[in-house]
């Protein structure tokens, strides 16, 4: 299915289908589940992640010349063409809609340090970057000099 964002079913990935296809008056009713492994990266710390997504699928495929076929626009309902149904658009859309827009490696991922770019999970709680306002830098140097002379 390819990468559409930060998480997706890989190009070589498989989608497992567990479907029931029933013949109804207006066509074929497809119900069941589709599941696939997805890969991507955490939207906060950019670490690789894998997960699995499972979605419910329900779709009516209209018989040619049925009332449903004649009374709906082409994009409103799927059609049976030459006694075949195309499951790909239905399954693809269901999986894409189920994927998180901002996937996380852990629910409480703290992301990256804005100063050095390190992962907060690896940096530890004492990590920090002291920055001095340039207007006060000369005063800081003066205090550092005084402290070094007293020792």
PDB file of N, CA, C and O in Angstrom, residues 4-30:
ATOM      1  N   UNK A   4       2.158   6.620   2.941  1.00  0.00           N
ATOM      2  CA  UNK A   4       1.367   7.807   2.650  1.00  0.00           C
ATOM      3  C   UNK A   4       1.709   8.930   3.618  1.00  0.00           C
ATOM      4  O   UNK A   4       1.463  10.080   3.354  1.00  0.00           O
ATOM      5  N   UNK A   5       2.258   8.601   4.750  1.00  0.00           N
ATOM      6  CA  UNK A   5       2.576   9.568   5.787  1.00  0.00           C
ATOM      7  C   UNK A   5       3.679   9.000   6.638  1.00  0.00           C
ATOM      8  O   UNK A   5       4.653   8.482   6.116  1.00  0.00           O
ATOM      9  N   UNK A   6       3.526   9.052   7.957  1.00  0.00           N
ATOM     10  CA  UNK A   6       4.556   8.537   8.844  1.00  0.00           C
ATOM     11  C   UNK A   6       4.316   7.075   9.214  1.00  0.00           C
ATOM     12  O   UNK A   6       5.154   6.459   9.847  1.00  0.00           O
ATOM     13  N   UNK A   7       3.186   6.499   8.826  1.00  0.00           N
ATOM     14  CA  UNK A   7       2.904   5.083   9.088  1.00  0.00           C
ATOM     15  C   UNK A   7       2.007   4.536   7.988  1.00  0.00           C
ATOM     16  O   UNK A   7       1.105   5.226   7.512  1.00  0.00           O
ATOM     17  N   UNK A   8       2.293   3.290   7.558  1.00  0.00           N
ATOM     18  CA  UNK A   8       1.504   2.688   6.483  1.00  0.00           C
ATOM     19  C   UNK A   8       1.827   1.202   6.391  1.00  0.00           C
ATOM     20  O   UNK A   8       2.769   0.723   7.009  1.00  0.00           O
ATOM     21  N   UNK A   9       1.047   0.489   5.579  1.00  0.00           N
ATOM     22  CA  UNK A   9       1.362  -0.890   5.244  1.00  0.00           C
ATOM     23  C   UNK A   9       2.518  -0.826   4.251  1.00  0.00           C
ATOM     24  O   UNK A   9       2.443  -0.098   3.261  1.00  0.00           O
ATOM     25  N   UNK A  10       3.621  -1.551   4.504  1.00  0.00           N
ATOM     26  CA  UNK A  10       4.757  -1.494   3.569  1.00  0.00           C
ATOM     27  C   UNK A  10       4.375  -2.013   2.179  1.00  0.00           C
ATOM     28  O   UNK A  10       3.428  -2.792   2.036  1.00  0.00           O
ATOM     29  N   UNK A  11       5.116  -1.602   1.175  1.00  0.00           N
ATOM     30  CA  UNK A  11       4.858  -2.006  -0.218  1.00  0.00           C
ATOM     31  C   UNK A  11       4.732  -3.520  -0.346  1.00  0.00           C
ATOM     32  O   UNK A  11       3.870  -4.018  -1.045  1.00  0.00           O
ATOM     33  N   UNK A  12       5.589  -4.270   0.322  1.00  0.00           N
ATOM     34  CA  UNK A  12       5.575  -5.724   0.212  1.00  0.00           C
ATOM     35  C   UNK A  12       4.688  -6.375   1.278  1.00  0.00           C
ATOM     36  O   UNK A  12       4.643  -7.595   1.383  1.00  0.00           O
ATOM     37  N   UNK A  13       3.984  -5.566   2.057  1.00  0.00           N
ATOM     38  CA  UNK A  13       3.163  -6.082   3.143  1.00  0.00           C
ATOM     39  C   UNK A  13       1.923  -6.806   2.657  1.00  0.00           C
ATOM     40  O   UNK A  13       1.429  -6.571   1.558  1.00  0.00           O
ATOM     41  N   UNK A  14       1.440  -7.710   3.493  1.00  0.00           N
ATOM     42  CA  UNK A  14       0.244  -8.467   3.162  1.00  0.00           C
ATOM     43  C   UNK A  14      -0.924  -7.984   4.014  1.00  0.00           C
ATOM     44  O   UNK A  14      -0.742  -7.591   5.160  1.00  0.00           O
ATOM     45  N   UNK A  15      -2.099  -8.036   3.436  1.00  0.00           N
ATOM     46  CA  UNK A  15      -3.330  -7.709   4.152  1.00  0.00           C
ATOM     47  C   UNK A  15      -4.130  -9.005   4.246  1.00  0.00           C
ATOM     48  O   UNK A  15      -4.408  -9.652   3.234  1.00  0.00           O
ATOM     49  N   UNK A  16      -4.463  -9.387   5.474  1.00  0.00           N
ATOM     50  CA  UNK A  16      -5.232 -10.615   5.689  1.00  0.00           C
ATOM     51  C   UNK A  16      -6.710 -10.263   5.747  1.00  0.00           C
ATOM     52  O   UNK A  16      -7.123  -9.384   6.498  1.00  0.00           O
ATOM     53  N   UNK A  17      -7.503 -10.982   4.965  1.00  0.00           N
ATOM     54  CA  UNK A  17      -8.942 -10.740   4.893  1.00  0.00           C
ATOM     55  C   UNK A  17      -9.705 -11.922   5.482  1.00  0.00           C
ATOM     56  O   UNK A  17      -9.371 -13.078   5.216  1.00  0.00           O
ATOM     57  N   UNK A  18     -10.706 -11.616   6.285  1.00  0.00           N
ATOM     58  CA  UNK A  18     -11.632 -12.619   6.799  1.00  0.00           C
ATOM     59  C   UNK A  18     -13.019 -12.086   6.470  1.00  0.00           C
ATOM     60  O   UNK A  18     -13.586 -11.279   7.212  1.00  0.00           O
ATOM     61  N   UNK A  19     -13.552 -12.501   5.317  1.00  0.00           N
ATOM     62  CA  UNK A  19     -14.769 -11.890   4.777  1.00  0.00           C
ATOM     63  C   UNK A  19     -15.884 -12.904   4.559  1.00  0.00           C
ATOM     64  O   UNK A  19     -15.638 -14.082   4.294  1.00  0.00           O
ATOM     65  N   UNK A  20     -17.097 -12.422   4.649  1.00  0.00           N
ATOM     66  CA  UNK A  20     -18.296 -13.175   4.298  1.00  0.00           C
ATOM     67  C   UNK A  20     -18.938 -12.424   3.136  1.00  0.00           C
ATOM     68  O   UNK A  20     -19.183 -11.219   3.222  1.00  0.00           O
ATOM     69  N   UNK A  21     -19.203 -13.134   2.042  1.00  0.00           N
ATOM     70  CA  UNK A  21     -19.846 -12.525   0.880  1.00  0.00           C
ATOM     71  C   UNK A  21     -21.219 -13.163   0.733  1.00  0.00           C
ATOM     72  O   UNK A  21     -21.330 -14.378   0.564  1.00  0.00           O
ATOM     73  N   UNK A  22     -22.255 -12.331   0.830  1.00  0.00           N
ATOM     74  CA  UNK A  22     -23.629 -12.818   0.752  1.00  0.00           C
ATOM     75  C   UNK A  22     -24.328 -12.233  -0.464  1.00  0.00           C
ATOM     76  O   UNK A  22     -24.181 -11.050  -0.758  1.00  0.00           O
ATOM     77  N   UNK A  23     -25.099 -13.059  -1.128  1.00  0.00           N
ATOM     78  CA  UNK A  23     -25.900 -12.588  -2.247  1.00  0.00           C
ATOM     79  C   UNK A  23     -27.188 -11.994  -1.677  1.00  0.00           C
ATOM     80  O   UNK A  23     -27.914 -12.647  -0.930  1.00  0.00           O
ATOM     81  N   UNK A  24     -27.449 -10.736  -2.026  1.00  0.00           N
ATOM     82  CA  UNK A  24     -28.674 -10.060  -1.612  1.00  0.00           C
ATOM     83  C   UNK A  24     -29.398  -9.588  -2.872  1.00  0.00           C
ATOM     84  O   UNK A  24     -28.848  -9.657  -3.973  1.00  0.00           O
ATOM     85  N   UNK A  25     -30.602  -9.091  -2.724  1.00  0.00           N
ATOM     86  CA  UNK A  25     -31.419  -8.691  -3.873  1.00  0.00           C
ATOM     87  C   UNK A  25     -30.681  -7.710  -4.782  1.00  0.00           C
ATOM     88  O   UNK A  25     -30.702  -7.845  -5.994  1.00  0.00           O
ATOM     89  N   UNK A  26     -30.012  -6.742  -4.206  1.00  0.00           N
ATOM     90  CA  UNK A  26     -29.392  -5.684  -5.003  1.00  0.00           C
ATOM     91  C   UNK A  26     -27.945  -5.957  -5.422  1.00  0.00           C
ATOM     92  O   UNK A  26     -27.346  -5.181  -6.137  1.00  0.00           O
ATOM     93  N   UNK A  27     -27.349  -7.052  -4.901  1.00  0.00           N
ATOM     94  CA  UNK A  27     -25.966  -7.338  -5.276  1.00  0.00           C
ATOM     95  C   UNK A  27     -25.303  -8.297  -4.307  1.00  0.00           C
ATOM     96  O   UNK A  27     -25.917  -9.240  -3.818  1.00  0.00           O
ATOM     97  N   UNK A  28     -24.038  -8.030  -4.030  1.00  0.00           N
ATOM     98  CA  UNK A  28     -23.264  -8.830  -3.085  1.00  0.00           C
ATOM     99  C   UNK A  28     -22.896  -7.959  -1.894  1.00  0.00           C
ATOM    100  O   UNK A  28     -22.354  -6.863  -2.061  1.00  0.00           O
ATOM    101  N   UNK A  29     -23.180  -8.458  -0.687  1.00  0.00           N
ATOM    102  CA  UNK A  29     -22.838  -7.743   0.538  1.00  0.00           C
ATOM    103  C   UNK A  29     -21.594  -8.390   1.122  1.00  0.00           C
ATOM    104  O   UNK A  29     -21.603  -9.586   1.445  1.00  0.00           O
ATOM    105  N   UNK A  30     -20.511  -7.600   1.245  1.00  0.00           N
ATOM    106  CA  UNK A  30     -19.246  -8.085   1.779  1.00  0.00           C
ATOM    107  C   UNK A  30     -19.093  -7.525   3.191  1.00  0.00           C
ATOM    108  O   UNK A  30     -19.148  -6.310   3.397  1.00  0.00           O
TER     109      UNK A  30
END
